[in-house]
Short mmCIF file of C-alpha atoms and ligand atoms in Angstrom, two decimals:
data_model
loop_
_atom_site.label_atom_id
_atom_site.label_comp_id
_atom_site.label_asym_id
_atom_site.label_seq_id
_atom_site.Cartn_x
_atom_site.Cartn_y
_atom_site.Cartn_z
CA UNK P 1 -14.21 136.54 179.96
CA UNK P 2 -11.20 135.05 177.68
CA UNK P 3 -12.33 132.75 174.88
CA UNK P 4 -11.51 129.46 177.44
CA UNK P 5 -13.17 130.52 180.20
CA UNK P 6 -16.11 130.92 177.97
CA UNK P 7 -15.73 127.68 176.25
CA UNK P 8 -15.78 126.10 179.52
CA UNK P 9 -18.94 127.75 181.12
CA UNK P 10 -20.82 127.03 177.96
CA UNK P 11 -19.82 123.54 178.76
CA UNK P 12 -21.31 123.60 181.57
CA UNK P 13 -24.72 125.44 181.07
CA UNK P 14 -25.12 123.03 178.10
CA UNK P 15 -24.57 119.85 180.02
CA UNK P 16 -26.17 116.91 180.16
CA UNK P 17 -25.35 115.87 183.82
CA UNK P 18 -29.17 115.56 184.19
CA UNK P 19 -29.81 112.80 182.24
CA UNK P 20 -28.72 110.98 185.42
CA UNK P 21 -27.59 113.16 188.11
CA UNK P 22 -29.82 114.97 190.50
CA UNK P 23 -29.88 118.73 191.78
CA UNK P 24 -28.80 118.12 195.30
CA UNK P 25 -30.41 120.04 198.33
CA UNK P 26 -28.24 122.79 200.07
CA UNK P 27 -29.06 121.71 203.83
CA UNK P 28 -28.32 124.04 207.02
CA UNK P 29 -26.59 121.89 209.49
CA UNK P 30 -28.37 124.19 212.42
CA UNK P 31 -26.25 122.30 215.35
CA UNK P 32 -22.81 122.15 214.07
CA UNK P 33 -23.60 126.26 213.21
CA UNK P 34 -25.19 126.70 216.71
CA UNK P 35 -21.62 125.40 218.03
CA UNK P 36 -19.25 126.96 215.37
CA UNK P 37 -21.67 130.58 215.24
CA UNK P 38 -21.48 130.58 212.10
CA UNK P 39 -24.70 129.46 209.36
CA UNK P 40 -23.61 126.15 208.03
CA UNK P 41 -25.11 125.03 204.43
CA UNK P 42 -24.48 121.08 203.26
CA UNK P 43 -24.48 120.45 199.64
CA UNK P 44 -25.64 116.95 199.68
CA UNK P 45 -23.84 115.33 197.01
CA UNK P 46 -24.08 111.92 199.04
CA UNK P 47 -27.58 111.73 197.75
CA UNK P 48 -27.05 111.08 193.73
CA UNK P 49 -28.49 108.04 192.79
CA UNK P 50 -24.65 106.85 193.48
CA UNK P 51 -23.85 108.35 196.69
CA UNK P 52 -21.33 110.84 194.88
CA UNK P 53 -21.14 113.66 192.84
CA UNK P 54 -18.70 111.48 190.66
CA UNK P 55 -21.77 111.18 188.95
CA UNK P 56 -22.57 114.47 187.32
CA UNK P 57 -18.65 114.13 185.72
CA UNK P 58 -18.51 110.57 184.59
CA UNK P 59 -22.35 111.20 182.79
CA UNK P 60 -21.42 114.71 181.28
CA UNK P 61 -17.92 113.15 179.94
CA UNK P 62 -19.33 110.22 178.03
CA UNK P 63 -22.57 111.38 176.76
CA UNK P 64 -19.60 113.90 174.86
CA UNK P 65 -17.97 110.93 173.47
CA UNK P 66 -18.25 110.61 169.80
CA UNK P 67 -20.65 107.43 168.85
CA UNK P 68 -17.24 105.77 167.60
CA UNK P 69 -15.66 106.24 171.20
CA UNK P 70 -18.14 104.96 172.90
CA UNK P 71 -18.72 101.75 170.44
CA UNK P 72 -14.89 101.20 171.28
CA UNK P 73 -15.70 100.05 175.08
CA UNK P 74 -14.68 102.86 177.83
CA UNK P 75 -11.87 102.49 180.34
CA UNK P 76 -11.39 104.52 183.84
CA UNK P 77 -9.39 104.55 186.98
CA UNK P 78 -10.84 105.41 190.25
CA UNK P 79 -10.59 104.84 193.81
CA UNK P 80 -14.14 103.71 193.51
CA UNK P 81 -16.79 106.39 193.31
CA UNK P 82 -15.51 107.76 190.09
CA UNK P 83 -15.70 104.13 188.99
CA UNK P 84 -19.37 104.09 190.40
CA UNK P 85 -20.46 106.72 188.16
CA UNK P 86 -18.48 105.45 184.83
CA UNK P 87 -20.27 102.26 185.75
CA UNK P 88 -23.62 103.97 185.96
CA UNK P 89 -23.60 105.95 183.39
CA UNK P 90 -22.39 103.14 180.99
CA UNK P 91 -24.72 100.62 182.17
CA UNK P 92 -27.76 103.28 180.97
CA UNK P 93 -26.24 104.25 177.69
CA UNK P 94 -25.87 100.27 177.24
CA UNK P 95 -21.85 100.39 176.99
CA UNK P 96 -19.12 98.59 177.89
CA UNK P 97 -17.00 99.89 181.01
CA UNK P 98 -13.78 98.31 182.09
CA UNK P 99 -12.63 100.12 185.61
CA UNK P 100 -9.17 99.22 187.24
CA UNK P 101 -9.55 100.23 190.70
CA UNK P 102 -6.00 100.51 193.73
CA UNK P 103 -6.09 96.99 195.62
CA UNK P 104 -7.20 99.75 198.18
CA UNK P 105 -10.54 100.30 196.95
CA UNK P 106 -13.15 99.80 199.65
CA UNK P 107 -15.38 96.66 198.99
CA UNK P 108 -18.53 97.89 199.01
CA UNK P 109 -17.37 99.93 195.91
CA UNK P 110 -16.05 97.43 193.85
CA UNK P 111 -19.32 95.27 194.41
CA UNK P 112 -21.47 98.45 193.20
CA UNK P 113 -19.31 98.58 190.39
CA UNK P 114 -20.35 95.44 189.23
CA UNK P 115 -23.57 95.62 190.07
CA UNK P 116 -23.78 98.05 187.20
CA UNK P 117 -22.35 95.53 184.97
CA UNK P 118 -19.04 96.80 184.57
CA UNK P 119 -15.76 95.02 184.64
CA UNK P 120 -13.28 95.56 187.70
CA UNK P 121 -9.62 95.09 187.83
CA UNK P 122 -7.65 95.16 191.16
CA UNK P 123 -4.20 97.24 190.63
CA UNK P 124 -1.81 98.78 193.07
CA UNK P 125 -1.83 100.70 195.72
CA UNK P 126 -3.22 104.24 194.81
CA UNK P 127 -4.99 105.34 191.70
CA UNK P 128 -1.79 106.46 190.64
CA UNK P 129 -0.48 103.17 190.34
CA UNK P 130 -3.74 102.06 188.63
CA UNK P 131 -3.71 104.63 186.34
CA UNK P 132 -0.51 103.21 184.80
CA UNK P 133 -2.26 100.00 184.46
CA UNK P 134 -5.55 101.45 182.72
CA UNK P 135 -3.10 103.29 180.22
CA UNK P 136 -1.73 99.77 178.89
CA UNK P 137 -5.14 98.51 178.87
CA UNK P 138 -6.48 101.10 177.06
CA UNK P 139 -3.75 100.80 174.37
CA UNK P 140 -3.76 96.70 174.21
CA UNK P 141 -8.01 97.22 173.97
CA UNK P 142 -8.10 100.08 172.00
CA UNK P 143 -10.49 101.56 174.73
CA UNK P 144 -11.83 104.91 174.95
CA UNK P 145 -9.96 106.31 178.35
CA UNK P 146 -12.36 108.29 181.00
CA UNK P 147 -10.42 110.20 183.33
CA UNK P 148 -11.69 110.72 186.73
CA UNK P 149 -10.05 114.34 187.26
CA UNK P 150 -7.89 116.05 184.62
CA UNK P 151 -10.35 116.38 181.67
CA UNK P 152 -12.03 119.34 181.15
CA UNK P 153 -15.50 118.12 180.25
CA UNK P 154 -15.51 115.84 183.82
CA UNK P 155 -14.51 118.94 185.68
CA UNK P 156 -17.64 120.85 183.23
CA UNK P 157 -19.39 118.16 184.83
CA UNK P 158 -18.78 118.60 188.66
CA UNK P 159 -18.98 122.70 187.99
CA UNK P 160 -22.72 122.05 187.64
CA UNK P 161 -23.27 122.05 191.55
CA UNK P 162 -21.55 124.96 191.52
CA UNK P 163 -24.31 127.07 189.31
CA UNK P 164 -26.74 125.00 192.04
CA UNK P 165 -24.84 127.06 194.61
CA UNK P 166 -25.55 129.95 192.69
CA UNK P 167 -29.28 128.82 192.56
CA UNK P 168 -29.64 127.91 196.14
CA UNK P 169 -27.66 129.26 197.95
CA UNK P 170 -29.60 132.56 199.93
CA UNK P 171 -27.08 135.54 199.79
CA UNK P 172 -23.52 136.18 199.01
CA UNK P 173 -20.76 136.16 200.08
CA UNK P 174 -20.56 132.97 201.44
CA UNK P 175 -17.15 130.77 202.01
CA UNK P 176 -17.21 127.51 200.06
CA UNK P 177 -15.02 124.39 201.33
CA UNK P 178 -14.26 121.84 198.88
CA UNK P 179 -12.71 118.29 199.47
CA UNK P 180 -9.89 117.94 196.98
CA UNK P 181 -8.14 114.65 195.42
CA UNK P 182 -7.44 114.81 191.82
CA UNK P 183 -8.87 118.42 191.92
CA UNK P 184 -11.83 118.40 189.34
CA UNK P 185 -14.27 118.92 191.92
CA UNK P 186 -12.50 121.89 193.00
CA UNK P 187 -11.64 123.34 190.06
CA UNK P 188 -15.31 123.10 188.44
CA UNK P 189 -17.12 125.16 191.29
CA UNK P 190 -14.53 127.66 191.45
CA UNK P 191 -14.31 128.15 188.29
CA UNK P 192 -18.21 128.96 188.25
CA UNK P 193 -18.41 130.52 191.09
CA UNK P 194 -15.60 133.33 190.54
CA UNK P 195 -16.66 133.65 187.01
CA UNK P 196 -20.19 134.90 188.24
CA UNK P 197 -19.62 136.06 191.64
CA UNK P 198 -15.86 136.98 192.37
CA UNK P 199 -17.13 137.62 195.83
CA UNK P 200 -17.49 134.49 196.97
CA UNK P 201 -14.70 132.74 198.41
CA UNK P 202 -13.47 128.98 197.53
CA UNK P 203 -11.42 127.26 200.23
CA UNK P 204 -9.50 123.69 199.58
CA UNK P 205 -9.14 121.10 201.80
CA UNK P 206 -6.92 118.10 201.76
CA UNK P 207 -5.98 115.54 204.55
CA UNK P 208 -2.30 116.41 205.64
CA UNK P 209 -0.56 113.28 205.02
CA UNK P 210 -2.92 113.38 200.81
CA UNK P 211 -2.10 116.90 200.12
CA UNK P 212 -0.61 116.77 196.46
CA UNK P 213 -2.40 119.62 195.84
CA UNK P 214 -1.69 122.13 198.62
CA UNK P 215 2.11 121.20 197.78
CA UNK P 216 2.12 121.89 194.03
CA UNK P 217 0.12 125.20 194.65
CA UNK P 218 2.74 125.85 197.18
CA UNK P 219 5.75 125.22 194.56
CA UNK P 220 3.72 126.92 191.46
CA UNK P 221 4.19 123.12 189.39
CA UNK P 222 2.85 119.61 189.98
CA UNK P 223 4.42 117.74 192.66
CA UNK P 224 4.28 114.25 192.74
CA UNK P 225 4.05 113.04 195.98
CA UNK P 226 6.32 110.04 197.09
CA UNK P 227 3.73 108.36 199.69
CA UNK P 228 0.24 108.81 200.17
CA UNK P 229 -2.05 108.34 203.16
CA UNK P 230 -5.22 106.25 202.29
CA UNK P 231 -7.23 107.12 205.43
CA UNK P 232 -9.30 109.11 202.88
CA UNK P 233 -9.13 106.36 199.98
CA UNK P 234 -11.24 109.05 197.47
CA UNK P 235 -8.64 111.42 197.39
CA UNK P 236 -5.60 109.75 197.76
CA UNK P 237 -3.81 110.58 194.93
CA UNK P 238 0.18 110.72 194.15
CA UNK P 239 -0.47 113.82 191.85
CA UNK P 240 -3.15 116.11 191.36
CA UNK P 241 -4.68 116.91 187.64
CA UNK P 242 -2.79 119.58 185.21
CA UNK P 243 -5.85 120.97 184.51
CA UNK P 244 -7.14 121.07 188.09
CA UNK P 245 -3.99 122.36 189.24
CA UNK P 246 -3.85 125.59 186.60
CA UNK P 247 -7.67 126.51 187.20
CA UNK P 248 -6.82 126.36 191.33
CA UNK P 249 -4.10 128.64 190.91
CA UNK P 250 -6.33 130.99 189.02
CA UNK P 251 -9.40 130.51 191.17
CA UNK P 252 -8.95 128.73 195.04
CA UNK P 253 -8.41 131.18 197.34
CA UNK P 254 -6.62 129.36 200.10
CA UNK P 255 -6.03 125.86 201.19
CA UNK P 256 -6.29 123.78 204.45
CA UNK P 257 -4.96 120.38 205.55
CA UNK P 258 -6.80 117.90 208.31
CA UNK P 259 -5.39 114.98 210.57
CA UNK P 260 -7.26 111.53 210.20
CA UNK P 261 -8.68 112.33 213.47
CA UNK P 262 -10.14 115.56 212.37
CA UNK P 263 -12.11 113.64 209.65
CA UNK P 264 -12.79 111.22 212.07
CA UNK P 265 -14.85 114.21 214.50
CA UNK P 266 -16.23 115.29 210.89
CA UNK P 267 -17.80 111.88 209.90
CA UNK P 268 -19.39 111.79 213.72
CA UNK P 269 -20.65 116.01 213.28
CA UNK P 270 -22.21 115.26 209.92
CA UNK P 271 -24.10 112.10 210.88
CA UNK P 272 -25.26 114.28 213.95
CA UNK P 273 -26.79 116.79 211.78
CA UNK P 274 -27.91 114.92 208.47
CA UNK P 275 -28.71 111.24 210.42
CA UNK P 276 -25.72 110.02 207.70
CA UNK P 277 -22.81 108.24 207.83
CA UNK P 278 -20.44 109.80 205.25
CA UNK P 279 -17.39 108.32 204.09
CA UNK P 280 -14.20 109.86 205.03
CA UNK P 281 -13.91 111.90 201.74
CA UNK P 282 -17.68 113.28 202.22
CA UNK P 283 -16.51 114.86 205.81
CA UNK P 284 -13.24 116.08 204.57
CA UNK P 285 -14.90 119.29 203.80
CA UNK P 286 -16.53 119.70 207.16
CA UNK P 287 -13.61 118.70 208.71
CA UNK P 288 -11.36 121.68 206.96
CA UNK P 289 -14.63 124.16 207.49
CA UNK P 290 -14.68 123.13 211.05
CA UNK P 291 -10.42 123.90 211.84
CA UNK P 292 -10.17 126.82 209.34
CA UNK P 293 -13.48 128.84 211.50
CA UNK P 294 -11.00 127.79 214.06
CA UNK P 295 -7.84 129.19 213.13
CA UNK P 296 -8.98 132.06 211.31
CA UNK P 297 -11.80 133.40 214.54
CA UNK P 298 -15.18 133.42 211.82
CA UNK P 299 -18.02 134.22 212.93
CA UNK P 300 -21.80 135.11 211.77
CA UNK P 301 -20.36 133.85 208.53
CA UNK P 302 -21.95 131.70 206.10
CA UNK P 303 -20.28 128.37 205.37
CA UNK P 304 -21.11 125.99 202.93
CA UNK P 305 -19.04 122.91 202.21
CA UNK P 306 -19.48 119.54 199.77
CA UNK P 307 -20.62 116.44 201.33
CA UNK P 308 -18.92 114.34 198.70
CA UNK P 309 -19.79 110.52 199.07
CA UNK P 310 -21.14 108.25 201.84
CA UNK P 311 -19.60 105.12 200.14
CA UNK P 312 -17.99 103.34 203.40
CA UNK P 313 -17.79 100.02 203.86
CA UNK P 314 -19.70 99.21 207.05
CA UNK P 315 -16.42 97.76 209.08
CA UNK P 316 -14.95 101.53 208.17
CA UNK P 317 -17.69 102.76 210.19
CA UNK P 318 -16.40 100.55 213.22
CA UNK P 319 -13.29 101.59 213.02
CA UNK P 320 -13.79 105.32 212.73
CA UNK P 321 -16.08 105.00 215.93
CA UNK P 322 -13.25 103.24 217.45
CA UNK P 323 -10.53 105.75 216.48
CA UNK P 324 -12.88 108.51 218.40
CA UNK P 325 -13.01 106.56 221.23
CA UNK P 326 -9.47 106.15 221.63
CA UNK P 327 -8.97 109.99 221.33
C1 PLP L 401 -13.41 112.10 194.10
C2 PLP L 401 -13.86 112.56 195.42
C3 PLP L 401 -13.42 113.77 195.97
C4 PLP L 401 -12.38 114.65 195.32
O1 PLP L 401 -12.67 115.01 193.99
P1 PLP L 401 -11.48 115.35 192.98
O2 PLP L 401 -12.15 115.81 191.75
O3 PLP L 401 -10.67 114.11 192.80
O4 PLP L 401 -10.68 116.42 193.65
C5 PLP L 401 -13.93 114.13 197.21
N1 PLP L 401 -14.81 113.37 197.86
C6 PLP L 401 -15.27 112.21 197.35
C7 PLP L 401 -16.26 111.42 198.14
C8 PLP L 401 -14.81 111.77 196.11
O5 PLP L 401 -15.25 110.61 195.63
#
C-alpha cells in the first residue's frame, strides 16, 4: 500500500461517521434477481436518518474541522441531499450552516434543510453554478467551505459503506454498481473495496445526458460538460471532482450510462422490491445494474448496487408514474 492509500484507509477506519450515520442493511431484492437470474443485494442508504448516504460524508468532514473552522460558520453547495447532511450534522454539533442550493433543487429538500436550522440560498441552475456563488460567500463571510465531492475526508466518509460491504456482504466476488455525480461516492467504496479485495469489481453509472464522469475517464482529464440533464437533480453536475476523478481511474472498473426512462423502470423495480419510492438518483444504480446484466449476458452473478436517496418531492413521483405510462 503507498503512503496515500494508507493515509486514506486510516481515515476511514478511524471515522466518526457514526456519531450520526447508521450501518445500513444489505437487502436481497429476491424479485428483480428472480427476473434478471442473477442474486441482487440493496445497500440501503435511503434509510440514514436523512434519506442519503450524504450523511456519513458531511458528519465525517466536519467533526475533522479544527474548533476554529467550525466557530467560523460552515458553507456548502449541494443539489440538496449533501445540503441535508451539512445541515444535520451542523444542527447537532450546534453550528452555523449556510447552504446555496441550484434554483433546481427539489422542494422538499430545501424545506428539510431548514428544518435543521440551516440557512438556504437559491443559485443557478446546477451545483456548478452554485458552487461559484458559495465560493464568494465563503470569502465575503470568511466561512469554512464543505465540499460535497472533491475532498478527501467526505469521500473517507462515504468509503465507510464500503468496509459495510466488506462486513455484509456473504461471499466474493461480487459486482458493485455505484450511482455517480461529483464522484465521492464512487471513489470511497472503490477505493476500499480494491484495497482489501481486488477481486471484487466496481461498476459506475451515470445518466447519459449527466455523464461528466464517463467523459473525463474517457479523455484521461476533467471535462467540463457544457449542458447538463437534471432528470437526476443529485448528480447533475457540470464537472466531476479532481480527486474523484484520479481515484476512478485507479480503481472503477468500467462505466455505464442510462436514459431517463431507464431510471424511470428503476424507481418502479425498487419500490416493487423494498415497498420505497426512491428518488431518481437512489435508482440510478439499479437502473445501470439492470442494462449492464443486459448487455454484458450475467448470470448466477451476485449484484449489489447503492440505493442512494429517496428524497423526491411527491409531484416527482407523479410524473415519473406518468413518464412510464407513456412508454
Ligand atoms: C450525491 C448523490 C449521488 C452521487 O454521489 P457523488 O459523490 O456526487 O458521486 C448519488 N445518489 C444520490 C441520491 C446522491 O445524493
Amino acid at each position: 500500500m503507498n503512503p496515500s492509500t494508507q493515509n486514506f484507509m486510516e481515515q476511514v477506519l478511524r471515522s466518526r461517521v457514526y456519531d450520526l450515520a447508521i450501518e445500513t442493511p444489505l437487502q436481497e431484492a429476491h424479485k428483480l434477481g428472480k427476473q434478471l437470474g442473477n442474486r441482487i443485494l440493496l445497500k440501503r442508504e435511503d434509510q440514514q436518518p436523512i434519506y442519503s448516504f450524504k450523511l456519513r460524508g458531511a458528519c465525517q468532514k466536519i467533526i475533522s474541522l479544527t474548533h476554529e473552522e467550525k466557530a467560523r460558520g460552515i458553507i456548502t453547495v449541494s443539489a440538496g441531499n449533501h445540503a441535508q447532511g451539512v445541515a444535520y450534522t451542523a444542527h447537532h454539533l450546534g453550528l452555523n450552516a449556510t447552504v446555496v442550493m441550484p434554483e433546481i433543487a427539489p422542494a422538499i429538500k430545501v424545506q428539510a434543510v431548514e428544518d435543521w436550522g440551516a440557512k438556504v440560498v437559491l443559485y443557478g441552475q446546477n451545483v456548478t453554478e452554485a458552487e461559484q456563488f458559495a465560493r464568494l460567500l465563503q470569502q465575503q463571510e470568511n466561512l469554512t467551505f464543505v465540499h460535497p465531492f472533491d475532498d478527501l475526508q467526505v469521500i473517507a466518509g462515504q468509503a465507510t459503506i464500503g468496509l459495510e460491504l466488506l462486513k455484509q456482504a456473504p461471499k466474493d466476488p461480487y459486482t458493485v454498481f455505484v450511482p455517480v455525480g461529483g464522484g465521492g461516492l464512487i471513489a470511497g467504496i472503490a477505493a476500499v473495496l480494491k484495497t482489501i479485495r481486488s477481486n471484487i469489481r466496481v461498476i459506475g453509472v451515470e445518466p447519459e445526458h449527466a455523464n461528466a464522469m464517463t467523459q473525463s475517464i474517457q479523455a484521461g482529464h476533467q471535462v467540463k460538460l457544457d449542458h447538463v440533464d437534471t432528470f437526476v437533480d443529485a448528480v447533475a453536475v457540470k464537472q466531476a471532482g479532481f480527486h474523484p476523478f484520479q481515484m476512478a481511474q485507479q480503481y472503477v472498473d468500467d462505466w455505464i450510462t442510462v436514459s431517463n426512462h431507464e431510471v424511470c423502470m428503476a424507481i418502479r423495480d425498487t419500490y416493487e422490491n423494498t415497498r420505497t419510492l426512491m428518488e431518481p438518483g437512489g435508482a440510478l444504480g439499479v437502473a445501470g445494474l439492470k442494462k449492464y446484466v443486459q448487455q454484458k449476458g450475467i448470470t448466477g452473478e451476485t449484484l449489489v448496487t447503492i440505493t442512494s436517496g429517496a428524497n423526491a418531492d411527491f409531484d416527482r413521483i407523479r410524473e415519473v408514474a406518468e413518464r412510464l405510462r407513456a412508454g
